Structures are given as structure tokens and as C-alpha cells.
Tab-separated table of C-alpha atoms and ligand atoms in Angstrom:
chain	number	residue	atom	x	y	z
A	1	UNK	CA	-99.185	-16.186	50.579
A	2	UNK	CA	-102.606	-14.853	51.177
A	3	UNK	CA	-104.247	-15.646	54.601
A	4	UNK	CA	-107.332	-17.086	52.860
A	5	UNK	CA	-105.500	-19.936	51.436
A	6	UNK	CA	-104.488	-22.387	54.168
A	7	UNK	CA	-101.616	-23.855	52.007
A	8	UNK	CA	-100.583	-23.200	48.400
A	9	UNK	CA	-101.028	-26.702	47.488
A	10	UNK	CA	-103.437	-28.005	50.139
A	11	UNK	CA	-103.335	-31.586	51.055
A	12	UNK	CA	-105.184	-34.217	48.985
A	13	UNK	CA	-104.212	-37.372	50.722
A	14	UNK	CA	-106.656	-39.676	49.039
A	15	UNK	CA	-105.860	-38.361	45.649
A	16	UNK	CA	-102.127	-38.602	46.455
A	17	UNK	CA	-102.541	-42.310	47.450
A	18	UNK	CA	-104.492	-43.095	44.263
A	19	UNK	CA	-101.985	-41.210	42.263
A	20	UNK	CA	-99.051	-43.236	43.835
A	21	UNK	CA	-100.930	-46.451	43.014
A	22	UNK	CA	-101.726	-45.188	39.552
A	23	UNK	CA	-98.046	-44.241	38.846
A	24	UNK	CA	-97.006	-47.852	39.507
A	25	UNK	CA	-99.292	-49.303	36.751
A	26	UNK	CA	-100.132	-46.470	34.457
A	27	UNK	CA	-97.349	-44.266	32.831
A	28	UNK	CA	-97.274	-41.096	34.664
A	29	UNK	CA	-100.285	-42.153	36.640
A	30	UNK	CA	-102.640	-40.928	34.015
A	31	UNK	CA	-104.395	-42.121	30.733
A	32	UNK	CA	-104.065	-38.771	28.986
A	33	UNK	CA	-101.052	-36.623	29.674
A	34	UNK	CA	-102.609	-33.235	30.480
A	35	UNK	CA	-104.426	-34.822	33.424
A	36	UNK	CA	-101.098	-35.312	35.248
A	37	UNK	CA	-100.703	-31.640	36.364
A	38	UNK	CA	-97.096	-31.627	35.030
A	39	UNK	CA	-97.415	-27.997	33.798
A	40	UNK	CA	-98.907	-26.751	37.111
A	41	UNK	CA	-97.411	-29.070	39.722
A	42	UNK	CA	-99.106	-30.873	42.552
A	43	UNK	CA	-101.257	-33.925	42.640
A	44	UNK	CA	-104.085	-34.348	40.050
A	45	UNK	CA	-107.408	-34.702	41.853
A	46	UNK	CA	-109.013	-38.100	41.479
A	47	UNK	CA	-112.749	-37.566	41.134
A	48	UNK	CA	-115.276	-39.992	42.510
A	49	UNK	CA	-118.505	-38.316	41.281
A	50	UNK	CA	-119.872	-35.375	39.307
A	51	UNK	CA	-123.255	-33.636	39.348
A	52	UNK	CA	-124.336	-30.619	37.367
A	53	UNK	CA	-121.508	-28.085	37.542
A	54	UNK	CA	-119.681	-29.880	40.446
A	55	UNK	CA	-116.943	-32.545	40.808
A	56	UNK	CA	-116.256	-34.393	44.085
A	57	UNK	CA	-112.798	-35.763	44.665
A	58	UNK	CA	-111.549	-38.780	46.560
A	59	UNK	CA	-110.973	-36.490	49.660
A	60	UNK	CA	-114.569	-35.371	49.609
A	61	UNK	CA	-113.769	-31.871	48.400
A	62	UNK	CA	-116.202	-30.273	45.931
A	63	UNK	CA	-115.118	-28.200	42.983
A	64	UNK	CA	-116.888	-26.085	40.510
A	65	UNK	CA	-115.779	-27.754	37.173
A	66	UNK	CA	-114.588	-25.426	34.439
A	67	UNK	CA	-113.183	-28.404	32.351
A	68	UNK	CA	-116.401	-30.254	31.551
A	69	UNK	CA	-114.399	-33.376	30.653
A	70	UNK	CA	-112.638	-31.123	28.104
A	71	UNK	CA	-115.847	-30.225	26.328
A	72	UNK	CA	-118.481	-32.881	26.268
A	73	UNK	CA	-120.364	-31.984	29.463
A	74	UNK	CA	-122.246	-29.143	27.823
A	75	UNK	CA	-125.476	-29.916	29.873
A	76	UNK	CA	-123.528	-30.467	33.129
A	77	UNK	CA	-122.621	-33.747	34.714
A	78	UNK	CA	-125.085	-36.598	34.990
A	79	UNK	CA	-128.028	-34.720	33.486
A	80	UNK	CA	-131.074	-36.623	34.623
A	81	UNK	CA	-132.601	-37.053	31.097
A	82	UNK	CA	-129.321	-38.036	29.556
A	83	UNK	CA	-128.737	-40.493	32.391
A	84	UNK	CA	-132.236	-41.977	31.903
A	85	UNK	CA	-131.376	-42.410	28.118
A	86	UNK	CA	-128.109	-44.142	29.060
A	87	UNK	CA	-129.822	-46.468	31.572
A	88	UNK	CA	-132.543	-47.271	29.108
A	89	UNK	CA	-130.068	-48.126	26.412
A	90	UNK	CA	-127.777	-50.110	28.739
A	91	UNK	CA	-130.742	-52.162	29.921
A	92	UNK	CA	-131.257	-53.293	26.415
A	93	UNK	CA	-127.654	-54.430	25.854
A	94	UNK	CA	-124.198	-52.828	25.764
A	95	UNK	CA	-122.991	-53.466	22.112
A	96	UNK	CA	-124.577	-55.523	19.462
A	97	UNK	CA	-121.892	-55.571	16.719
A	98	UNK	CA	-124.814	-55.037	14.319
A	99	UNK	CA	-126.439	-51.808	13.146
A	100	UNK	CA	-129.006	-50.338	15.483
A	101	UNK	CA	-131.351	-47.400	15.579
A	102	UNK	CA	-129.513	-45.091	17.978
A	103	UNK	CA	-126.628	-44.714	15.564
A	104	UNK	CA	-129.019	-43.680	12.766
A	105	UNK	CA	-130.762	-41.225	14.978
A	106	UNK	CA	-127.463	-39.641	16.111
A	107	UNK	CA	-126.233	-39.400	12.416
A	108	UNK	CA	-129.567	-37.796	11.476
A	109	UNK	CA	-129.200	-35.295	14.268
A	110	UNK	CA	-125.741	-34.302	13.093
A	111	UNK	CA	-126.671	-34.040	9.491
A	112	UNK	CA	-129.767	-31.951	10.504
A	113	UNK	CA	-127.523	-29.448	12.238
A	114	UNK	CA	-124.559	-29.005	9.951
A	115	UNK	CA	-125.787	-28.129	6.492
A	116	UNK	CA	-122.851	-29.194	4.348
A	117	UNK	CA	-122.765	-32.651	5.951
A	118	UNK	CA	-124.924	-35.152	4.218
A	119	UNK	CA	-123.505	-38.369	5.706
A	120	UNK	CA	-121.424	-39.231	8.785
A	121	UNK	CA	-119.504	-42.282	9.822
A	122	UNK	CA	-119.453	-42.798	13.658
A	123	UNK	CA	-116.225	-43.676	15.384
A	124	UNK	CA	-115.185	-43.736	19.086
A	125	UNK	CA	-112.734	-40.790	19.366
A	126	UNK	CA	-111.798	-37.465	17.923
A	127	UNK	CA	-108.410	-39.022	17.096
A	128	UNK	CA	-110.128	-41.695	15.052
A	129	UNK	CA	-112.382	-39.139	13.301
A	130	UNK	CA	-109.445	-36.977	12.153
A	131	UNK	CA	-107.253	-40.019	11.135
A	132	UNK	CA	-110.168	-41.361	9.134
A	133	UNK	CA	-110.983	-38.122	7.498
A	134	UNK	CA	-107.338	-37.774	6.488
A	135	UNK	CA	-107.235	-41.235	5.037
A	136	UNK	CA	-110.500	-40.473	3.054
A	137	UNK	CA	-108.948	-37.287	1.738
A	138	UNK	CA	-105.842	-39.124	0.661
A	139	UNK	CA	-107.847	-41.909	-0.882
A	140	UNK	CA	-110.138	-39.481	-2.830
A	141	UNK	CA	-107.299	-37.245	-4.065
A	142	UNK	CA	-104.642	-39.953	-4.542
A	143	UNK	CA	-102.152	-37.587	-2.842
A	144	UNK	CA	-100.409	-37.933	0.562
A	145	UNK	CA	-99.253	-34.519	1.807
A	146	UNK	CA	-101.246	-32.827	4.544
A	147	UNK	CA	-101.033	-29.263	5.671
A	148	UNK	CA	-101.782	-28.525	9.366
A	149	UNK	CA	-101.251	-25.515	11.512
A	150	UNK	CA	-98.956	-25.048	14.472
A	151	UNK	CA	-100.841	-25.064	17.792
A	152	UNK	CA	-103.860	-26.972	16.364
A	153	UNK	CA	-104.472	-30.376	17.908
A	154	UNK	CA	-106.227	-33.143	16.028
A	155	UNK	CA	-105.799	-36.006	18.362
A	156	UNK	CA	-102.650	-38.159	18.458
A	157	UNK	CA	-102.568	-39.165	14.731
A	158	UNK	CA	-98.971	-39.651	13.583
A	159	UNK	CA	-99.151	-37.201	10.720
A	160	UNK	CA	-100.981	-34.579	12.894
A	161	UNK	CA	-98.721	-34.524	15.974
A	162	UNK	CA	-96.162	-32.060	14.543
A	163	UNK	CA	-96.283	-28.691	16.510
A	164	UNK	CA	-99.580	-29.743	18.053
A	165	UNK	CA	-101.617	-27.921	20.732
A	166	UNK	CA	-103.310	-29.527	23.801
A	167	UNK	CA	-100.810	-31.710	25.869
A	168	UNK	CA	-98.034	-31.291	23.307
A	169	UNK	CA	-98.260	-27.579	23.906
A	170	UNK	CA	-98.764	-27.982	27.674
A	171	UNK	CA	-95.623	-30.101	28.055
A	172	UNK	CA	-93.712	-27.902	25.560
A	173	UNK	CA	-92.783	-30.875	23.443
A	174	UNK	CA	-91.530	-29.959	19.965
A	175	UNK	CA	-93.104	-33.171	18.479
A	176	UNK	CA	-93.672	-36.700	19.538
A	177	UNK	CA	-91.087	-39.509	19.467
A	178	UNK	CA	-92.233	-42.478	17.671
A	179	UNK	CA	-93.691	-40.800	14.581
A	180	UNK	CA	-91.990	-42.091	11.537
A	181	UNK	CA	-89.936	-39.737	9.485
A	182	UNK	CA	-92.053	-40.716	6.599
A	183	UNK	CA	-95.267	-39.534	8.318
A	184	UNK	CA	-93.633	-36.270	9.493
A	185	UNK	CA	-92.207	-35.779	5.907
A	186	UNK	CA	-95.809	-35.880	4.565
A	187	UNK	CA	-96.920	-33.141	6.897
A	188	UNK	CA	-96.403	-29.473	6.267
A	189	UNK	CA	-96.767	-27.334	9.333
A	190	UNK	CA	-97.558	-23.624	8.831
A	191	UNK	CA	-98.500	-20.793	11.145
A	192	UNK	CA	-102.185	-20.483	11.956
A	193	UNK	CA	-103.957	-17.406	10.404
A	194	UNK	CA	-101.020	-16.930	7.998
A	195	UNK	CA	-102.544	-16.702	4.441
A	196	UNK	CA	-99.298	-15.771	2.739
A	197	UNK	CA	-97.558	-18.862	4.202
A	198	UNK	CA	-100.419	-21.055	2.940
A	199	UNK	CA	-100.255	-19.405	-0.519
A	200	UNK	CA	-96.506	-20.169	-0.647
A	201	UNK	CA	-96.966	-23.846	0.410
A	202	UNK	CA	-99.634	-24.316	-2.365
A	203	UNK	CA	-97.529	-22.507	-4.950
A	204	UNK	CA	-94.516	-24.876	-4.126
A	205	UNK	CA	-96.300	-28.249	-3.506
A	206	UNK	CA	-99.899	-27.762	-4.504
A	207	UNK	CA	-100.005	-30.850	-6.632
A	208	UNK	CA	-98.985	-33.080	-3.706
A	209	UNK	CA	-101.340	-31.808	-1.101
A	210	UNK	CA	-104.193	-34.135	-0.339
A	211	UNK	CA	-105.766	-31.941	2.429
A	212	UNK	CA	-105.519	-29.029	4.707
A	213	UNK	CA	-106.761	-29.712	8.242
A	214	UNK	CA	-107.495	-26.975	10.638
A	215	UNK	CA	-109.408	-26.611	13.914
A	216	UNK	CA	-112.534	-24.689	12.857
A	217	UNK	CA	-111.592	-22.181	15.542
A	218	UNK	CA	-108.393	-23.192	17.391
A	219	UNK	CA	-109.125	-24.203	20.939
A	220	UNK	CA	-106.080	-26.318	21.868
A	221	UNK	CA	-103.524	-23.509	22.088
A	222	UNK	CA	-105.920	-21.449	24.015
A	223	UNK	CA	-108.747	-20.043	21.947
A	224	UNK	CA	-107.609	-18.486	18.690
A	225	UNK	CA	-110.442	-17.918	16.285
A	226	UNK	CA	-109.744	-17.613	12.597
A	227	UNK	CA	-109.006	-14.086	11.564
A	228	UNK	CA	-111.178	-12.550	8.956
A	229	UNK	CA	-110.636	-14.179	5.479
A	230	UNK	CA	-108.605	-17.079	6.940
A	231	UNK	CA	-111.167	-19.853	6.435
A	232	UNK	CA	-112.021	-18.421	3.037
A	233	UNK	CA	-108.396	-18.488	1.984
A	234	UNK	CA	-108.105	-22.159	2.995
A	235	UNK	CA	-111.226	-22.965	0.930
A	236	UNK	CA	-110.065	-20.964	-2.003
A	237	UNK	CA	-106.520	-22.517	-2.263
A	238	UNK	CA	-107.704	-26.082	-1.510
A	239	UNK	CA	-110.237	-25.721	-4.334
A	240	UNK	CA	-107.756	-24.200	-6.778
A	241	UNK	CA	-105.309	-26.996	-6.245
A	242	UNK	CA	-107.748	-29.988	-5.948
A	243	UNK	CA	-107.082	-30.590	-2.283
A	244	UNK	CA	-109.697	-31.313	0.436
A	245	UNK	CA	-110.485	-28.900	3.212
A	246	UNK	CA	-110.989	-30.778	6.540
A	247	UNK	CA	-112.442	-28.639	9.358
A	248	UNK	CA	-111.876	-30.222	12.773
A	249	UNK	CA	-114.949	-29.433	14.872
A	250	UNK	CA	-114.189	-32.065	17.581
A	251	UNK	CA	-114.125	-29.227	20.162
A	252	UNK	CA	-116.207	-26.545	18.551
A	253	UNK	CA	-118.973	-28.957	17.191
A	254	UNK	CA	-122.265	-28.299	18.958
A	255	UNK	CA	-120.402	-26.100	21.418
A	256	UNK	CA	-119.618	-22.884	19.545
A	257	UNK	CA	-123.325	-22.961	18.391
A	258	UNK	CA	-125.894	-25.614	17.608
A	259	UNK	CA	-124.074	-26.083	14.195
A	260	UNK	CA	-120.524	-25.588	15.727
A	261	UNK	CA	-118.124	-23.087	14.374
A	262	UNK	CA	-119.760	-23.613	10.928
A	263	UNK	CA	-122.895	-22.274	12.519
A	264	UNK	CA	-121.057	-19.075	13.536
A	265	UNK	CA	-118.992	-18.435	10.364
A	266	UNK	CA	-121.104	-20.080	7.690
A	267	UNK	CA	-119.833	-21.133	4.322
A	268	UNK	CA	-117.220	-18.861	2.745
A	269	UNK	CA	-117.550	-17.116	-0.569
A	270	UNK	CA	-115.625	-20.097	-2.027
A	271	UNK	CA	-117.837	-22.753	-0.420
A	272	UNK	CA	-117.885	-24.965	2.760
A	273	UNK	CA	-115.307	-27.399	3.868
A	274	UNK	CA	-115.270	-30.792	2.351
A	275	UNK	CA	-115.021	-32.857	5.464
A	276	UNK	CA	-116.043	-32.121	9.062
A	277	UNK	CA	-114.870	-33.994	12.213
A	278	UNK	CA	-116.864	-34.109	15.471
A	279	UNK	CA	-116.412	-35.534	19.034
A	280	UNK	CA	-116.778	-34.336	22.528
A	281	UNK	CA	-120.321	-32.897	22.894
A	282	UNK	CA	-121.852	-35.316	20.404
A	283	UNK	CA	-120.805	-38.270	22.706
A	284	UNK	CA	-122.395	-36.630	25.862
A	285	UNK	CA	-119.358	-37.910	27.881
A	286	UNK	CA	-119.203	-41.311	26.184
A	287	UNK	CA	-116.760	-42.441	23.477
A	288	UNK	CA	-118.549	-41.337	20.297
A	289	UNK	CA	-117.150	-39.158	17.431
A	290	UNK	CA	-117.773	-38.799	13.761
A	291	UNK	CA	-116.568	-37.488	10.459
A	292	UNK	CA	-118.846	-36.444	7.582
A	293	UNK	CA	-119.214	-34.698	4.328
A	294	UNK	CA	-121.205	-34.872	1.126
A	295	UNK	CA	-122.772	-38.338	0.216
A	296	UNK	CA	-120.442	-38.418	-2.774
A	297	UNK	CA	-117.212	-38.152	-0.850
A	298	UNK	CA	-118.406	-40.314	2.103
A	299	UNK	CA	-119.458	-42.907	-0.447
A	300	UNK	CA	-115.753	-43.484	-1.103
A	301	UNK	CA	-115.605	-45.368	2.248
A	302	UNK	CA	-115.916	-49.098	2.500
A	303	UNK	CA	-118.287	-50.888	1.945
A	304	UNK	CA	-119.401	-48.738	-0.971
A	305	UNK	CA	-115.907	-47.353	-1.786
A	306	UNK	CA	-112.255	-48.290	-1.626
A	307	UNK	CA	-111.195	-46.449	1.491
A	308	UNK	CA	-111.286	-48.848	4.570
A	309	UNK	CA	-112.464	-47.693	7.937
A	310	UNK	CA	-114.070	-49.747	10.758
A	311	UNK	CA	-114.522	-50.089	14.449
A	312	UNK	CA	-115.822	-52.820	16.906
A	313	UNK	CA	-117.578	-50.391	19.159
A	314	UNK	CA	-118.368	-47.648	16.423
A	315	UNK	CA	-121.880	-46.357	16.838
A	316	UNK	CA	-122.083	-48.075	20.219
A	317	UNK	CA	-125.677	-48.110	21.367
A	318	UNK	CA	-125.132	-46.659	24.867
A	319	UNK	CA	-122.702	-44.038	23.650
A	320	UNK	CA	-124.966	-42.922	20.860
A	321	UNK	CA	-127.976	-42.816	23.229
A	322	UNK	CA	-125.973	-40.306	25.475
A	323	UNK	CA	-124.850	-38.295	22.516
A	324	UNK	CA	-128.382	-38.072	21.042
A	325	UNK	CA	-130.005	-37.211	24.431
A	326	UNK	CA	-127.302	-34.406	24.781
A	327	UNK	CA	-127.699	-32.967	21.289
A	328	UNK	CA	-131.542	-32.968	21.576
A	329	UNK	CA	-131.208	-30.842	24.697
A	330	UNK	CA	-128.810	-28.377	23.210
A	331	UNK	CA	-131.625	-25.829	22.747
A	332	UNK	CA	-131.220	-22.139	22.002
A	333	UNK	CA	-131.848	-21.517	25.691
A	334	UNK	CA	-128.885	-23.757	26.425
A	335	UNK	CA	-126.464	-21.722	24.189
A	336	UNK	CA	-127.885	-18.618	25.732
A	337	UNK	CA	-127.061	-19.844	29.131
A	338	UNK	CA	-123.532	-20.921	28.137
A	339	UNK	CA	-122.955	-17.472	26.626
A	340	UNK	CA	-124.210	-15.734	29.808
A	341	UNK	CA	-122.212	-17.922	32.246
A	342	UNK	CA	-119.062	-17.658	30.108
A	343	UNK	CA	-119.238	-13.857	29.862
A	344	UNK	CA	-119.991	-13.447	33.580
A	345	UNK	CA	-116.928	-15.519	34.501
A	346	UNK	CA	-114.704	-13.965	31.863
A	347	UNK	CA	-115.750	-10.451	32.911
A	348	UNK	CA	-114.901	-11.343	36.533
A	349	UNK	CA	-111.512	-12.607	35.558
A	350	UNK	CA	-110.806	-9.559	33.451
A	351	UNK	CA	-111.943	-7.165	36.113
A	352	UNK	CA	-109.621	-8.686	38.696
A	353	UNK	CA	-106.618	-9.010	36.370
A	354	UNK	CA	-107.151	-5.397	35.312
A	355	UNK	CA	-107.307	-4.230	38.897
A	356	UNK	CA	-103.978	-5.967	39.656
A	357	UNK	CA	-102.327	-4.854	36.482
A	358	UNK	CA	-101.763	-8.454	35.143
A	359	UNK	CA	-101.416	-8.483	31.356
A	360	UNK	CA	-104.079	-10.682	29.823
A	361	UNK	CA	-106.458	-11.126	26.985
A	362	UNK	CA	-109.642	-13.224	26.629
A	363	UNK	CA	-110.547	-14.638	23.352
A	364	UNK	CA	-113.828	-16.166	22.095
A	365	UNK	CA	-115.536	-18.505	19.665
A	366	UNK	CA	-119.165	-18.311	20.429
A	367	UNK	CA	-119.469	-19.168	24.186
A	368	UNK	CA	-116.047	-20.819	24.159
A	369	UNK	CA	-113.266	-18.852	25.624
A	370	UNK	CA	-109.759	-18.913	27.135
A	371	UNK	CA	-107.632	-16.597	29.128
A	372	UNK	CA	-104.091	-15.624	27.888
A	373	UNK	CA	-101.707	-14.271	30.442
A	374	UNK	CA	-100.292	-11.769	28.019
A	375	UNK	CA	-101.513	-8.698	26.043
A	376	UNK	CA	-103.667	-9.578	22.968
A	377	UNK	CA	-104.454	-10.351	20.341
A	378	UNK	CA	-103.153	-13.899	20.089
A	379	UNK	CA	-103.306	-14.867	16.455
A	380	UNK	CA	-100.969	-17.877	16.321
A	381	UNK	CA	-99.238	-20.565	18.401
A	382	UNK	CA	-96.049	-18.418	18.669
A	383	UNK	CA	-98.223	-15.560	20.193
A	384	UNK	CA	-99.808	-18.077	22.568
A	385	UNK	CA	-96.448	-19.340	23.735
A	386	UNK	CA	-95.447	-15.893	24.592
A	387	UNK	CA	-97.737	-15.916	27.609
A	388	UNK	CA	-96.758	-15.874	31.321
A	389	UNK	CA	-97.404	-19.535	32.228
A	390	UNK	CA	-96.030	-18.913	35.693
A	391	UNK	CA	-98.755	-16.398	36.354
A	392	UNK	CA	-101.242	-19.073	35.088
A	393	UNK	CA	-99.812	-21.616	37.564
A	394	UNK	CA	-100.156	-19.424	40.481
A	395	UNK	CA	-103.683	-18.572	39.516
A	396	UNK	CA	-104.533	-22.181	38.845
A	397	UNK	CA	-103.372	-23.460	42.250
A	398	UNK	CA	-105.145	-20.717	44.145
A	399	UNK	CA	-108.412	-21.454	42.230
A	400	UNK	CA	-107.976	-25.152	42.913
A	401	UNK	CA	-107.458	-24.596	46.642
A	402	UNK	CA	-110.641	-22.606	46.681
A	403	UNK	CA	-112.635	-25.311	44.962
A	404	UNK	CA	-112.530	-24.298	41.268
A	405	UNK	CA	-111.274	-26.968	38.857
A	406	UNK	CA	-109.693	-25.231	35.938
A	407	UNK	CA	-107.884	-26.921	32.964
A	408	UNK	CA	-104.388	-27.569	34.320
A	409	UNK	CA	-102.734	-25.695	31.418
A	410	UNK	CA	-102.516	-22.150	30.166
A	411	UNK	CA	-103.092	-23.465	26.660
A	412	UNK	CA	-106.774	-24.791	27.081
A	413	UNK	CA	-110.171	-23.357	26.937
A	414	UNK	CA	-112.373	-23.006	29.980
A	415	UNK	CA	-115.607	-25.028	29.566
A	416	UNK	CA	-118.843	-23.942	31.215
A	417	UNK	CA	-122.099	-25.895	31.057
A	418	UNK	CA	-125.893	-25.069	31.082
A	419	UNK	CA	-125.870	-26.461	34.688
A	420	UNK	CA	-123.656	-23.645	35.958
A	421	UNK	CA	-126.216	-21.825	38.067
A	422	UNK	CA	-125.749	-18.532	40.060
A	423	UNK	CA	-124.371	-20.463	42.978
A	424	UNK	CA	-121.592	-22.063	40.991
A	425	UNK	CA	-120.822	-18.922	39.212
A	426	UNK	CA	-120.706	-16.913	42.324
A	427	UNK	CA	-118.316	-19.430	43.804
A	428	UNK	CA	-116.000	-18.921	40.826
A	429	UNK	CA	-116.238	-15.073	41.134
A	430	UNK	CA	-115.554	-15.129	44.792
A	431	UNK	CA	-112.386	-17.191	44.316
A	432	UNK	CA	-110.874	-14.717	41.767
A	433	UNK	CA	-109.451	-11.955	44.014
A	434	UNK	CA	-107.315	-14.376	46.058
A	435	UNK	CA	-106.233	-16.194	42.821
A	436	UNK	CA	-105.070	-12.960	41.246
A	437	UNK	CA	-103.336	-12.004	44.472
A	438	UNK	CA	-101.459	-15.312	44.155
A	439	UNK	CA	-100.186	-14.204	40.820
A	440	UNK	CA	-98.966	-10.863	42.108
A	441	UNK	CA	-97.514	-12.454	45.287
A	442	UNK	CA	-95.542	-15.035	43.250
A	443	UNK	CA	-94.216	-12.507	40.844
A	444	UNK	CA	-93.176	-10.391	43.817
A	445	UNK	CA	-91.315	-13.414	45.291
A	446	UNK	CA	-89.558	-13.939	41.863
A	447	UNK	CA	-88.499	-10.238	41.761
A	448	UNK	CA	-87.300	-10.280	45.474
B	1	PLP	C1	-110.074	-33.330	21.610
B	1	PLP	C2	-109.700	-33.004	20.198
B	1	PLP	C3	-109.429	-34.083	19.344
B	1	PLP	C4	-109.167	-35.510	19.752
B	1	PLP	O1	-110.182	-36.066	20.225
B	1	PLP	P1	-110.090	-37.351	21.188
B	1	PLP	O2	-111.439	-37.857	21.491
B	1	PLP	O3	-109.337	-36.872	22.496
B	1	PLP	O4	-109.265	-38.400	20.410
B	1	PLP	C5	-109.246	-33.795	17.978
B	1	PLP	N1	-109.423	-32.542	17.534
B	1	PLP	C6	-109.764	-31.466	18.296
B	1	PLP	C7	-109.888	-30.142	17.817
B	1	PLP	C8	-109.953	-31.730	19.714
B	1	PLP	O5	-110.232	-30.734	20.504
């Protein structure tokens, strides 16, 4: 073990005490599985506050945050103007159970940014957005089969959990228990970026397929962007067979660019996707998400159409105030900053891993990136699973011990914010040599 690190898993007594309490009353001590540190070991840090690029845990330790609440905190934590918008909204009431202006303004902001989207319905989580988009696609087409791609995560929707990314990948679960056979039977899982497999599926079952859903650029198996021609092939085949194309931009939306991944790739030569799902950034750290498409398709939702969809807290005035204040501040300068910060950190990681001879590849979607601990390119979930997760674990723990909070999984993107200033970035860069040494030390121990 390196001299610099007092202990590999340094003590976190206050977090440990909270985790013990949590484990008695919350399954696994967490309300979302990846938070439990199962893949990397040790005690998850319980945070008490967050400001700009920093998190402070219950033991008073400060971390540079490279999780950003898994995407939403694009401006950094507790951005003063977003905070003011939230306080202002909250002062006027928490939830009306009636329509209110904030939700209109947020819907307008989304529609203004993503050209093919004419209408959105607001919901409270990305899971609800994909679940509802799927129901709408099934309602419109009168079909029930859905095609998804291995390693893509679309929330914990029954039909979409098969071979999913995110926590399902982190915990190496094949699938989830509790998903009815009937739901699984209506899901076709194909390899991501595999046009031939998609053509075969449509040739065999094209008349049954309601929708193809994909992450616009996959970010839940690590970052795997669509290969050239992949998005166009999905659009061509869905169109030829009368199926809908759902692009899941819950992670990439307003993050990969102002118009999400759609803003990077644009419409294909066969057209744009039919339905888009959004979440994370558009909620500014509050529960807000959305799905949208053309007015014609969205008009099939109740109360104008036959597809039912609803929510007590949908379009919540405080959540929509946070989302709107966040989107309004996602300026070209913000995206330029994200890009610069992400490349500075990624370059630092690559330099140190190169120096130590640790196999790796870094993949991108706009300013989004992830580090795979294997040679690239990574084009599919099978490729992603071929990485050296033990190397990531050693790296992760050493970064954590030095005050850098990475996602606790080798299958997740690293999220930077516009608040990551030179001081925060320098702290990350300074932690890298010891973290890379932790990898080579641990693999030397394994060989010994
Ligand atoms: C996070 C995520 C979801 C699920 O969103 P929740 O708000 O966690 O339910 C769905 N799709 C993608 C691509 C995501 O990254």
C-alpha cells in the first residue's frame, strides 16, 4: 500500500453508524442499489451537504464530486440562482394538485431545445418516463413486443430490466426476480450497436414489435456511443415495420449538448425518433422527468386520447422551478466548461494509466465520458463486461481515500459540473498517481 494513503479503506465512523442504522430499516441500507458500494466494498459515505463541486460527509470529510447525483447537478450543487428559484417556489406552496405556470414554462423550455419534440408530459422519474413512453407506443401501435439492447438501462420498468445496465450491471445480475414471465416474454434483448441482429429480429417478428427503445448514447454500461449508422438503422427498421422509435435521453438530455444526444447526432437520413424521454438534468436535482414527441402522438394520452397516464406530483411546482432554473442556465459557456473540465480530468487519467501500463479506454458522448479498464473500443455490453473491475475497485478506493467521490461502479459515467473550478480539478489530478499505484500494487499482490 502506498505511504500516502493512511489506510486503504479509511475510517468513516459517522457514515458507518448511519449505515448500520439504515441497514436495520432500509433494505441494504440504501434507497437505490448502486449507492450501497457492493461492487467496490466498504461503507457508503452519508453526505450531509453539497456545494458547487464538493460533497461533505457525516464525518466532516470533503470530496470532489464526480457523480453529480448521477447526472442532474450539471451546474454544481446548490447553485445560488437555482436555490433562489426553489425557495421562491416553495414559499408559494409545495404542490397544488392543479396545473401551474412553472410546468408550462419547463415544457416550453424542453420543446424549444429538442426540435422533434412538440409536446411533453411531465412525470417524476426517468422510470416513469420510459414506462409511460412504452405504454404510449403500445397504445398507438396496438402491439406489445419491445426491443431493448443489452447494457442499456431505462429505469426499473418490468419489461425493460432484462440485461439492463446501471445497478443491474454493477451487481452482475442477469435479470431481476419478480418480473413476470409475460413481461419478459414481450421483451427482445439484442446486442447494442448490432445492426444485423436488429434486422433479423424485425424480419422474424416485425409485425409484433411496438417499439425499439435505446439509450440515445448508452451511459449505463459505461459510455458506449452509437456506432456510425446505428441510430439510422433503428429509425429505418422501425419505420419500415410500423414500430415506434423511443430514444431514452434521461441521462444524455441537456447533458451531451443543449439538445442532448439529439443535438450531437441530429435526425438520421430516415428521420428523428418518435418519442424522447428526459430526466436527471431537467429536474435540477428534484424529481422531475418527461416524455415527449409530436403533438399527434402525444395527443393519444388521456385526457385527449385513450392511453392513460397520471401522477399526483407530476409537474410539481418546486421541482419544475428547479428544472427550469437549471435549463435556463445551461448556456454554451456551461457546455464549454463541462467539455474542458471533462477532458482535463480524462487526459490526466489516461496519462497516469498509460504511464503505469494499465489497459484502459475512455469513451465520449459530448462532454460525457467513462473510463473502461480494458483496451477499446467498447461497442457493446459484452465488451464492457470484459473490463478489469478489480483494477477499478483499487482505483476507486484510493480516490475516495484522497477525497474524490467517483461513481462506485466500473459501469458508470463520471459526471462533472460547470462548478468544477481549477481547485477542484487540480485536487482530482493530484489524487491520480496514488490511485493508479493502488491498481498496480493490488495486481502485484494478486500475482504474488
Ligand atoms: C437514470 C436513467 C433512467 C431512470 O431514471 P430514474 O429517475 O432513476 O427512474 C432511465 N434511463 C436512463 C438512460 C437513465 O440514465
